[in-house]
Structures are given as C-alpha cells and as structure tokens.
Tab-separated table of C-alpha atoms and ligand atoms in Angstrom:
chain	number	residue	atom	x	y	z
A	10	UNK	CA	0.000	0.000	0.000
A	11	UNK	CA	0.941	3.672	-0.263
A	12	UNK	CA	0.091	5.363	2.908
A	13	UNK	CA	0.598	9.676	3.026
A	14	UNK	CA	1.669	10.511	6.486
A	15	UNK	CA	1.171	13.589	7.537
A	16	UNK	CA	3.212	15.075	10.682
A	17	UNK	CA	4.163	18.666	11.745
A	18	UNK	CA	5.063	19.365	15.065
A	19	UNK	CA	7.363	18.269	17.777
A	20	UNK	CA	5.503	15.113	19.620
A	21	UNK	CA	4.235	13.655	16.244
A	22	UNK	CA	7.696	13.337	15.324
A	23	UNK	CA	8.209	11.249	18.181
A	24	UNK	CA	5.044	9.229	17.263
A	25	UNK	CA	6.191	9.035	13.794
A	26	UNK	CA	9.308	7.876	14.939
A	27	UNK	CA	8.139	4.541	16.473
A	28	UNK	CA	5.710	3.865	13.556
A	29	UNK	CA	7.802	4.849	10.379
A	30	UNK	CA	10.525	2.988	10.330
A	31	UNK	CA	8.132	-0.352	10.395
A	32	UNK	CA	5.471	0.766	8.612
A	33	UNK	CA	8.238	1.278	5.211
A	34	UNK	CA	8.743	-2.381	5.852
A	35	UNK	CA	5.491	-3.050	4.716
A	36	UNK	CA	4.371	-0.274	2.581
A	37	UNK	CA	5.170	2.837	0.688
A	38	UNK	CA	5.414	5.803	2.818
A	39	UNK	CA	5.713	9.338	1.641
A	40	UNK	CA	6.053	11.551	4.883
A	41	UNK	CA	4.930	15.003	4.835
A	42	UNK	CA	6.011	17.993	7.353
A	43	UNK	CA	3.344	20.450	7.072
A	44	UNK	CA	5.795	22.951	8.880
A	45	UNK	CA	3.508	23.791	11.778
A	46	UNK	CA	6.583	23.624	13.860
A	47	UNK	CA	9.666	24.567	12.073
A	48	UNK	CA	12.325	25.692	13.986
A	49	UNK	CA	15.362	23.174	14.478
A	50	UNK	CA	14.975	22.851	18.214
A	51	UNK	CA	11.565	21.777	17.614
A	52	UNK	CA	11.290	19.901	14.553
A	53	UNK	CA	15.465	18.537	13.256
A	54	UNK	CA	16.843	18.022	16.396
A	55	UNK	CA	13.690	15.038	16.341
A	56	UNK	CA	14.602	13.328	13.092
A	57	UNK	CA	18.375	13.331	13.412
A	58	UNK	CA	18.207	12.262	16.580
A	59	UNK	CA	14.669	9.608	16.515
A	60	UNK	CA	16.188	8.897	13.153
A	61	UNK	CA	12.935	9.416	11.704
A	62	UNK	CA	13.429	9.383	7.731
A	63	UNK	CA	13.543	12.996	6.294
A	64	UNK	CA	9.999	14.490	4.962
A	65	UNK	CA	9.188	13.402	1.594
A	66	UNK	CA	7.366	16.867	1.299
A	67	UNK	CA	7.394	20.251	3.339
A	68	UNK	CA	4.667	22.817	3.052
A	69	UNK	CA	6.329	25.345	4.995
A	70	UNK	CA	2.910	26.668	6.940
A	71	UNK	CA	2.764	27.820	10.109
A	72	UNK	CA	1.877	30.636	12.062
A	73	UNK	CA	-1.641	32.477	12.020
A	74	UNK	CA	-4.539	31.537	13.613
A	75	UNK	CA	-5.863	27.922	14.164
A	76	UNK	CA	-8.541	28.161	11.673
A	77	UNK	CA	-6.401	30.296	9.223
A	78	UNK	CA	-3.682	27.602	9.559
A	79	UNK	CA	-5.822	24.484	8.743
A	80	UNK	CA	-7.207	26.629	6.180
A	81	UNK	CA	-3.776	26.718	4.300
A	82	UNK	CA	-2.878	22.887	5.236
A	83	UNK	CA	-6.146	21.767	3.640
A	84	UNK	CA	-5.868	23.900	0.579
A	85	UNK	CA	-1.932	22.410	0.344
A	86	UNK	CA	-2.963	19.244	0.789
A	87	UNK	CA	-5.532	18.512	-1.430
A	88	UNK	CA	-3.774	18.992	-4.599
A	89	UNK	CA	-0.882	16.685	-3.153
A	90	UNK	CA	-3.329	13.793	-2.531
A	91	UNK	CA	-4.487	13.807	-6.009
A	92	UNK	CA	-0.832	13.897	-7.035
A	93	UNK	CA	0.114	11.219	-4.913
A	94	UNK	CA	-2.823	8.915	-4.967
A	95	UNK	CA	-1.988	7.021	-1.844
A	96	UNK	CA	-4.715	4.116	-0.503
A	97	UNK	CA	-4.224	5.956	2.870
A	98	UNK	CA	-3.501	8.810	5.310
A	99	UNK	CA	-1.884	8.530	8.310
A	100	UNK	CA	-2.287	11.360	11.327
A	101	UNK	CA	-1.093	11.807	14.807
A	102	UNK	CA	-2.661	13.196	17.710
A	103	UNK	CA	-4.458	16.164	17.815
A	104	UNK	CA	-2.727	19.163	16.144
A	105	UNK	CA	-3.990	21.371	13.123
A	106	UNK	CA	-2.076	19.216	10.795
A	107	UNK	CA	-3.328	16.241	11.953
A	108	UNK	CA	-7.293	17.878	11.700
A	109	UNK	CA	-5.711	19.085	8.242
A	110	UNK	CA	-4.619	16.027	7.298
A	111	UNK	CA	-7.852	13.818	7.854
A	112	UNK	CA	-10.047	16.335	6.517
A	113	UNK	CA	-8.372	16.751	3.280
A	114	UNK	CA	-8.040	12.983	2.901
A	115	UNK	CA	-11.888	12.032	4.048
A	116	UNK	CA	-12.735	14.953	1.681
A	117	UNK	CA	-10.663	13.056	-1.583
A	118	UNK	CA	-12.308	9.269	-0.448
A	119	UNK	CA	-8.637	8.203	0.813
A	120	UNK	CA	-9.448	6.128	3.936
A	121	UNK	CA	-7.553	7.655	7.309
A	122	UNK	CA	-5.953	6.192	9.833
A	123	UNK	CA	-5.671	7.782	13.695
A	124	UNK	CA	-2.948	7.151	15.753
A	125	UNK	CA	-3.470	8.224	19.329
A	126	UNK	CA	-7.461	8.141	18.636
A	127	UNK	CA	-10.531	8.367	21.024
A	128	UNK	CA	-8.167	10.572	23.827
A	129	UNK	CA	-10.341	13.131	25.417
A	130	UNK	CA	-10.331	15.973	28.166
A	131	UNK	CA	-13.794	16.557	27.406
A	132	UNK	CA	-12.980	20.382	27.187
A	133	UNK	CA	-13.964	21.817	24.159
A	134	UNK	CA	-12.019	25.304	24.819
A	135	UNK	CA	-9.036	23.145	23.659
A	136	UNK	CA	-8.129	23.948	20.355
A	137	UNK	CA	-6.449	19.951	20.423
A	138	UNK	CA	-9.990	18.437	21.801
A	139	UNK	CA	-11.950	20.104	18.436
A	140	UNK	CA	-8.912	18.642	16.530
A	141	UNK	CA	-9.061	14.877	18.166
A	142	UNK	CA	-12.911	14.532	18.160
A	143	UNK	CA	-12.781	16.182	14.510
A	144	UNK	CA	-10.370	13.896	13.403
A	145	UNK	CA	-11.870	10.759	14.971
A	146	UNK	CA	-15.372	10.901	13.459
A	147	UNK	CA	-13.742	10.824	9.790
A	148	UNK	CA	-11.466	8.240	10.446
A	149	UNK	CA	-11.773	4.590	8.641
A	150	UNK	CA	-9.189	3.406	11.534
A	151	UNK	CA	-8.946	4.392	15.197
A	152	UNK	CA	-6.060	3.301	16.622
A	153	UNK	CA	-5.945	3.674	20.516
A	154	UNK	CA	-3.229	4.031	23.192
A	155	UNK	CA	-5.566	2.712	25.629
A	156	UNK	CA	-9.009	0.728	26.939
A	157	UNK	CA	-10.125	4.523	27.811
A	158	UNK	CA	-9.605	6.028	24.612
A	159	UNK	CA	-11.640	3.420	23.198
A	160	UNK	CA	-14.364	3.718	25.425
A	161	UNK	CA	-14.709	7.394	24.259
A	162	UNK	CA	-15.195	6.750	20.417
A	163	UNK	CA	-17.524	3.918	21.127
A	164	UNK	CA	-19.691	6.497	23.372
A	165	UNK	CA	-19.620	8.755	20.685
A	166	UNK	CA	-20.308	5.893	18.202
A	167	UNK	CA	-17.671	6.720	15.297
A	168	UNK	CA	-17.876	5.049	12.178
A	169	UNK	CA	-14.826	3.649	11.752
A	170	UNK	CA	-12.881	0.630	12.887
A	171	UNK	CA	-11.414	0.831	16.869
A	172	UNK	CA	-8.496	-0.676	17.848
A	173	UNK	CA	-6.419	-0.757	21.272
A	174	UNK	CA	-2.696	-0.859	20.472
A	175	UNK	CA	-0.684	0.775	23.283
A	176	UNK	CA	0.727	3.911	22.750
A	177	UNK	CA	3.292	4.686	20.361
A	178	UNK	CA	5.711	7.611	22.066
A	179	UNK	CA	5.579	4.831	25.245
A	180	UNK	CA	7.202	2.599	22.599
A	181	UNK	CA	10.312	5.462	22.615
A	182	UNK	CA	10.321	6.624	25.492
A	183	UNK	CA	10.528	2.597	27.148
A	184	UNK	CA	13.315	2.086	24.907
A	185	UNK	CA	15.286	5.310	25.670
A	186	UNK	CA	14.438	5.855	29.193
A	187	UNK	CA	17.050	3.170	30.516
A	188	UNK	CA	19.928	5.017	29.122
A	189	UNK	CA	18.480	8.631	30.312
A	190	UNK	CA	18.094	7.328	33.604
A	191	UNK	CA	22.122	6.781	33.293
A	192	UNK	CA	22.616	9.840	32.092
A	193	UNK	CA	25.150	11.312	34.289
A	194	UNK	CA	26.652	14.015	31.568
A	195	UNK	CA	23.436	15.680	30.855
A	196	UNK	CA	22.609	16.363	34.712
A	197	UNK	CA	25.906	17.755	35.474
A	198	UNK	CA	26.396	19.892	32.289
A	199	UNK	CA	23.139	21.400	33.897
A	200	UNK	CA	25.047	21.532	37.322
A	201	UNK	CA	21.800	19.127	38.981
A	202	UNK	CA	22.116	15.971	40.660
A	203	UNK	CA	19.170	13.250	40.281
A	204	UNK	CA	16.370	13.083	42.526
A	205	UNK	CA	17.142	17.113	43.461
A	206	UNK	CA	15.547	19.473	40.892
A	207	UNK	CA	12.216	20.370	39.180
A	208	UNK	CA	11.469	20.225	35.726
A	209	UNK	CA	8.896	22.626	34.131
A	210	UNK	CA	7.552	22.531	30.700
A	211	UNK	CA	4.195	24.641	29.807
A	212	UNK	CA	2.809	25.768	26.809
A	213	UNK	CA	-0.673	25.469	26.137
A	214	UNK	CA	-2.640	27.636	24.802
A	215	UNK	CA	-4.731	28.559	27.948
A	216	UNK	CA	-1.891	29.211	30.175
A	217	UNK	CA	0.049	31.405	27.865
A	218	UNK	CA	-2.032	33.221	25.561
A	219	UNK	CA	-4.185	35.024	28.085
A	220	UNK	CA	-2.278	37.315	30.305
A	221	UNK	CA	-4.280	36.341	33.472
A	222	UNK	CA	-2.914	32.896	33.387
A	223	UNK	CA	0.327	33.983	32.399
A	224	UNK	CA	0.394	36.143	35.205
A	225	UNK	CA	-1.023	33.246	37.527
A	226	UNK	CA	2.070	30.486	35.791
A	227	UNK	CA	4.659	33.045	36.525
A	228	UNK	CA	3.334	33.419	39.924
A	229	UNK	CA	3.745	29.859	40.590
A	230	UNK	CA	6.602	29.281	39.357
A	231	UNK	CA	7.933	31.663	41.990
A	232	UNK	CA	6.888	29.714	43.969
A	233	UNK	CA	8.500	26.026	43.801
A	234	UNK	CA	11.401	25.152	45.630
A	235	UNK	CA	14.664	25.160	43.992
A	236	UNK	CA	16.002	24.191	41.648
A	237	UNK	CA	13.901	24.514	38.317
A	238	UNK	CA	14.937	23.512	35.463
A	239	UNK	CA	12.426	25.124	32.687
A	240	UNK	CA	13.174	24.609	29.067
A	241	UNK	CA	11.075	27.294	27.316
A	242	UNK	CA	8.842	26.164	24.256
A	243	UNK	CA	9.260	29.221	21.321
A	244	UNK	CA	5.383	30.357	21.944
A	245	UNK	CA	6.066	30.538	25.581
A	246	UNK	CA	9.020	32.723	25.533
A	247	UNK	CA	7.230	34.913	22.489
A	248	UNK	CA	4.120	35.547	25.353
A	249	UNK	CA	6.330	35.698	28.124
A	250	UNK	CA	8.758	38.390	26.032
A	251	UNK	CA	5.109	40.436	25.272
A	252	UNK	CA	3.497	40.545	28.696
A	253	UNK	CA	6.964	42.320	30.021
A	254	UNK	CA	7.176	38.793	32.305
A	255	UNK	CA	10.523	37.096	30.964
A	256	UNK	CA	12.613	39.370	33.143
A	257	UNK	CA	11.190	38.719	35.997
A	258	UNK	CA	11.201	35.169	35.685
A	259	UNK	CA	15.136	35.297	34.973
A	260	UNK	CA	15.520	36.918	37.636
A	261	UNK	CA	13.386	34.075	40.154
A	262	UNK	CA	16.598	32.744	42.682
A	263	UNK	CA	17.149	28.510	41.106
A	264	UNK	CA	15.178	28.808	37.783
A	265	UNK	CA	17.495	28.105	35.044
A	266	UNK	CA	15.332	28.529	31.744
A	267	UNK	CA	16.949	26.826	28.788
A	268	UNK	CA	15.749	26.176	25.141
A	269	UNK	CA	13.765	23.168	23.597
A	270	UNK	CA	15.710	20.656	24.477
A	271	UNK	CA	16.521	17.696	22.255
A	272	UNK	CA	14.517	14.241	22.767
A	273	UNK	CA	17.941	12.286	24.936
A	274	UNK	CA	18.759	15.393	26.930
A	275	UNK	CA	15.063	16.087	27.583
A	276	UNK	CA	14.952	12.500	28.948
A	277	UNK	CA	17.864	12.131	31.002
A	278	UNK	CA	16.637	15.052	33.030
A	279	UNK	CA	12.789	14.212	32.978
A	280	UNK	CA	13.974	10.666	34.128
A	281	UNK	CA	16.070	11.990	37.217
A	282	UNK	CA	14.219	14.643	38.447
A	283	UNK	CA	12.199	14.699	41.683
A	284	UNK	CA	9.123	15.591	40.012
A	285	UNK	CA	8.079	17.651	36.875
A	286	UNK	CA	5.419	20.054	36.359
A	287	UNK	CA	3.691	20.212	32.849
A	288	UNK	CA	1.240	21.007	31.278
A	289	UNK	CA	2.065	18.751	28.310
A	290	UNK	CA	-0.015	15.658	27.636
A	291	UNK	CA	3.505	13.718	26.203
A	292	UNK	CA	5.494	14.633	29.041
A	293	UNK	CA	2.856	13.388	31.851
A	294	UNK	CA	2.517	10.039	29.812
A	295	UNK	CA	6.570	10.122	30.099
A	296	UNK	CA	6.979	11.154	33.828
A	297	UNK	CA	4.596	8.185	34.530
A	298	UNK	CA	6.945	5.740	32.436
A	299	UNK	CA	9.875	7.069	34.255
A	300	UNK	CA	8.325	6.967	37.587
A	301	UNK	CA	8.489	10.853	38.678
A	302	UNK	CA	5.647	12.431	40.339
A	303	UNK	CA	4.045	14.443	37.925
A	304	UNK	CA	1.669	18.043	38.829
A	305	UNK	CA	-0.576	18.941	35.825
A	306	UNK	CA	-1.096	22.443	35.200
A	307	UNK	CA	-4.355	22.117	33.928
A	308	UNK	CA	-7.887	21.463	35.091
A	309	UNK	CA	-8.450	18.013	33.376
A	310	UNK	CA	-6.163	15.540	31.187
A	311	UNK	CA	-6.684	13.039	28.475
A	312	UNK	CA	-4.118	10.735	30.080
A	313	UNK	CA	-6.445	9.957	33.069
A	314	UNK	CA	-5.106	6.411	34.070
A	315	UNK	CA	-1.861	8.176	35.632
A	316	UNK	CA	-4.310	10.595	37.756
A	317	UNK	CA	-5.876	7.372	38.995
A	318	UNK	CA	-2.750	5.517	39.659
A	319	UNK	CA	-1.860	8.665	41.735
A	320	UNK	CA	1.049	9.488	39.985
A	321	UNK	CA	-0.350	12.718	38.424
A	322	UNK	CA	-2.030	15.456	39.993
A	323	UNK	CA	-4.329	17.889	38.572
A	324	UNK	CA	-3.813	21.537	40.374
A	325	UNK	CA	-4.173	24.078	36.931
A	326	UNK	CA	-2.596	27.395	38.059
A	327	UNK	CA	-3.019	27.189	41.933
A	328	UNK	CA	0.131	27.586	43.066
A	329	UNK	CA	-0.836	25.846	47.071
A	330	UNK	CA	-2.385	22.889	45.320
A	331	UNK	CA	0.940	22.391	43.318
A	332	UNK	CA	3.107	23.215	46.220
A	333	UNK	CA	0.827	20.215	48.026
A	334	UNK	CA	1.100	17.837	45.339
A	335	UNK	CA	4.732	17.872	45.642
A	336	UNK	CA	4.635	16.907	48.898
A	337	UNK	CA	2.416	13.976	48.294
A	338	UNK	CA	4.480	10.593	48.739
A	339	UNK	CA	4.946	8.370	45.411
A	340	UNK	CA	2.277	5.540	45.109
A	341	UNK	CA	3.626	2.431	46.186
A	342	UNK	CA	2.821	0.349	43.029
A	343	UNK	CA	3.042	2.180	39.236
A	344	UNK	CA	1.176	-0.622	36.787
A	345	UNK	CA	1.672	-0.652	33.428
A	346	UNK	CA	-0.285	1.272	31.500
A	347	UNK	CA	-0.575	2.456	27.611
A	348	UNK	CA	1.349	-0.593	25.936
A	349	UNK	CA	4.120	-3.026	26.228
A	350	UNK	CA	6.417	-0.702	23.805
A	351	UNK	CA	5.484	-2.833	20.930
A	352	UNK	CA	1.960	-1.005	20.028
A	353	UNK	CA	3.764	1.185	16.870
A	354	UNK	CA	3.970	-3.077	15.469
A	355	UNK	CA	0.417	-3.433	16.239
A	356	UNK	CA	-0.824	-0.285	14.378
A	357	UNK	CA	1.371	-1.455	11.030
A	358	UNK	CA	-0.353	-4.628	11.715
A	359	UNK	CA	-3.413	-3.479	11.857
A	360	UNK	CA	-3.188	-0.285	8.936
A	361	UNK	CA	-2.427	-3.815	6.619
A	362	UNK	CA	-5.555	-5.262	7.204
A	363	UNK	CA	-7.246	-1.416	5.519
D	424	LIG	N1	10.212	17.268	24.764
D	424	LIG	C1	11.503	17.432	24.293
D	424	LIG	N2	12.191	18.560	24.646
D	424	LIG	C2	11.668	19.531	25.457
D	424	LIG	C3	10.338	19.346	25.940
D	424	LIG	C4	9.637	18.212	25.556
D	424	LIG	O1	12.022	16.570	23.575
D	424	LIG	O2	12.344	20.515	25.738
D	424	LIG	C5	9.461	16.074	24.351
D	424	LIG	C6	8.889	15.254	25.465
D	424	LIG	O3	9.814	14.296	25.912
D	424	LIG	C7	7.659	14.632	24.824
D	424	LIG	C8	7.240	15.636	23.783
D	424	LIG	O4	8.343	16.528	23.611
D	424	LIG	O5	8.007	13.422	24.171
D	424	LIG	C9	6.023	16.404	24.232
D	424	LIG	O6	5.759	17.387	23.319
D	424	LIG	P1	4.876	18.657	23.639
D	424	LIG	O7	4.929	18.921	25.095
D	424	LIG	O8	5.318	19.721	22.709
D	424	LIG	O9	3.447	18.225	23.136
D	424	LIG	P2	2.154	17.583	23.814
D	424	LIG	O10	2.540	16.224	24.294
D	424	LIG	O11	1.723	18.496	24.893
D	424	LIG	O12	1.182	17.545	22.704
C-alpha cells in the first residue's frame, strides 16, 4: 500500500518515529512535514536524533490563527493527494495538521488512519480536543493508546474501525528511558544531581495566551522550591517576552530557563528529576513511564489512568495545590499502562488489514 503521512510538530515526530521505520517495511510511505513547527529545536533536532526518515514533502505553513492555519494545510494538501494517490492517510494526535490532514483525505475518499485516537479531556475550549474529536469521526481506523480512549469513540459511536494498540511515544520513550536514567553528563552539564531538581515545561494555549494565566504560571513558578529547570517552548518565551514577564522570571533565585531541548537530553533530566510540572499531555505520559511524580497544570487531562494511579495530579494554576502535590508521597505500586512498547507493530499490523 501507499500510505501519506502527515506530521508537523514536535511530539508527532516522536510518534512518527516509532511507527515509520516499520510501517516502510510493509508499505510505501511518503512523509509530509506540514511545517507547523519549524524551527530546528523543535522539529530537526527530532529526526536526526529519533532517526525518523527525512519528509518526503514540506509545506512550509505555520503561524496564524488555528482556523487560518488548517485553512492553508487543507488547501496544500488537497492537490498533493491527487498527485500522490496514496490508498491511505496517516495522522497523529491532535494538532492542526493532523485535523488538516484527515479532513483533506476524508474529503478526496482516501481512507484515514488515527494514531493516538478516542483521547479526550472533554474540554472543548481546547483547540487539540476540536482537533481529536474532529479527526476521529472521519477516520476509517482508530487506533488507541488505551481501553479509555476506546471507550470514548464507542460512546460517541464513530464510524470507523477501533483498535487498542498501546501507545506509540511509550514505545520510545521505554526504549530510551534506561539510558536517560544513566545519564550522568546531561545532569551535570546542567550543574543538577538526580532526585534534586524540578522540571517545568508549559505551553498550552490557555496558560500562555491570556495574560491572566500567564500572570497566575509566573506566579507559581515563583513559587516552587529550587532548583527549576524550565526549558522554554518558542510560543512561551514569544508571550512571556510580550506581557513584560521574561525578566522577571530570569531573575526568580534557582530557575534556570533553557531552550527546547533535544529528545535524549530532555529524557535524562525528565527521568532523574524529583518531580516535573507540565502542562504537556507527552510529558505526563513520560513522567509516569519514568516513575516521577508528575503536577498537571491544567484542570483536566486526556491521560487519566496516571491521575488514577496517583502518579499525576491535577492543580491548573493554583500555586498551594501544586506546592501540596509535591509533597504527596509516590504511590507504592506504578502498573503498566498504555502498551508493552510494541503497540507502533500493532498499528502497522493493523493499517495492513485497511
Ligand atoms: N520534549 C523534548 N524537549 C523539550 C520538551 C519536551 O524533547 O524541551 C518532548 C517530550 O519528551 C515529549 C514531547 O516533547 O516526548 C512532548 O511534546 P509537547 O509537550 O510539545 O506536546 P504535547 O505532548 O503536549 O502535545
């Protein structure tokens, strides 16, 4: 078969990473980077490193608003599927270029395949929740990362065919996390030692666009004992640069903000850390894996299993309730959840059955 992938920012990368590789085993793939992110911290650094095979095609969009950006994917992408005439897409998660991707491919009769289907926060202010349950009601194939996931799409009775596979970043991140946990270079070219230090990552749209919850995220960042170690996503540091707030966070006593950090690096010091503090839905799946207490700054979470298994807790912006959560001790038990690390062999398996 020839399947059109399409990926185009940093965690689908990751995804793609686990699935590519096999899938071209198999089948034709022709990979394409809408350019949604672009920058090399965010988007190279992944395929040198993940070894994920270089984009077949890049569209170079990003920037604008959401709708203005899918507008421009969709209106790419069309003419590409007719030129390349593949028996299927293939999307990721729940970004514009995955909603982009499905859309344009439902809309030309090509059947589409979701990785990372039926995952929900039920909170339809998220520009990713339109995206996922978008995405999932056009797909022919709904692969899930979990027994959750597809109890979602079967609530919401989706057309297509639902599958649980595992999840595909836990494929990665079991393989690489041994080695990070070793990782003694990383941690001291940071000047941390494991088990001591904090790592931050947030980005979201509702804690940095408005300046309310910026406000509210610096606040509590002042907040947590030291040391931090916050590697700033681009649209972060753009906010934080606008509301006049970067400053004063450089100048917070134990906060070392860095860049994007590459995938290994990022691991070593996720993996050693005494907790992290996110409000990423990759890095909560990962701090679970690793077995570091994770503190979600948000109100609600598609990856609900590690809430339940009290690994992760849920405290948005409110600085006490994160403060408390740090202070919780770890669960004595951590059971496996989202996949063995084989699940990317289980969607190929299942995409060749289309
Ligand atoms: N990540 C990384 N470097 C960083 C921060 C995160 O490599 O500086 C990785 C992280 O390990 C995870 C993924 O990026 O695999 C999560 O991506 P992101 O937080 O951008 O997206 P989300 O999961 O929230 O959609």
């Amino acid at each position: 078969m020839k399947i059109l992938t399409v990926v185009g920012n940093r965690p689908q990368f990751i995804k793609a990473a686990a699935v590519s590789g096999l899938l071209r085993e198999h089948h034709d793939e022709v990979l394409v980077h809408t350019g949604q992110h672009h920058d090399d911290s965010l988007s190279r650094v992944f395929f040198t490193e993940l070894g994920l095979a270089r984009p077949d095609r890049e569209l170079g969009i990003a920037g604008g608003t959401n709708t203005s950006q899918t507008a421009r994917m969709l209106a790419a992408l069309e003419p590409l599927l007719g030129e390349v005439e593949p028996d299927a897409a293939l999307v990721y998660g729940d970004t514009n270029s995955t909603l982009a991707g499905a859309l344009a491919a439902a809309g030309s009769a090509i059947p589409v395949v979701h990785i990372e289907a039926g995952m929900r926060s039920f909170d339809r202010t998220m520009p990713e929740e339109l995206n996922r349950v978008l995405t999932d009601h056009m797909c022919d194939l709904l692969l899930c990362a979990s027994d959750t996931a597809a109890a979602n799409l079967r609530a919401e009775s989706v057309p297509g065919r639902v599958e649980v596979v595992g999840d595909v970043m836990t494929d990665v991140a079991l393989r690489r996390q041994p080695a990070a946990r070793a990782d003694v270079e990383t941690l001291s070219a940071h000047g941390l030692t494991a088990g001591s230090y904090l790592v931050l990552t947030a980005h979201r749209a509702g804690n940095v666009d408005a300046r309310d919850r910026l406000v509210a995220l610096v606040a509590l960042v002042r907040r947590l004992p030291p040391p931090i170690l916050f590697p700033l996503h681009p649209r972060t540091r753009a906010r934080l640069e606008d509301a006049g707030l970067l400053g004063e966070l450089a100048g917070v006593q134990g906060l070392r903000m860095t860049g994007p950090l590459g995938y290994a690096e990022f691991s070593a010091l996720l993996c050693q850390a005494r907790a992290v503090l996110t409000d990423s839905g990759g890095v909560q799946k990962e701090a679970y894996l690793a077995g570091v207490p994770c503190v979600t700054l948000r109100a609600n979470t598609e990856w609900v299993e590690t809430v339940k298994a009290g690994w992760n807790s849920l405290v948005d912006l409110d600085a006490d309730a994160a403060l408390a959560a740090l202070e919780r001790p770890r669960p004595s038990e951590r059971p496996g959840l989202y996949g063995d690390g084989h699940a990317a062999e289980r969607c190929v398996q299942a995409i060749g059955t289309l």
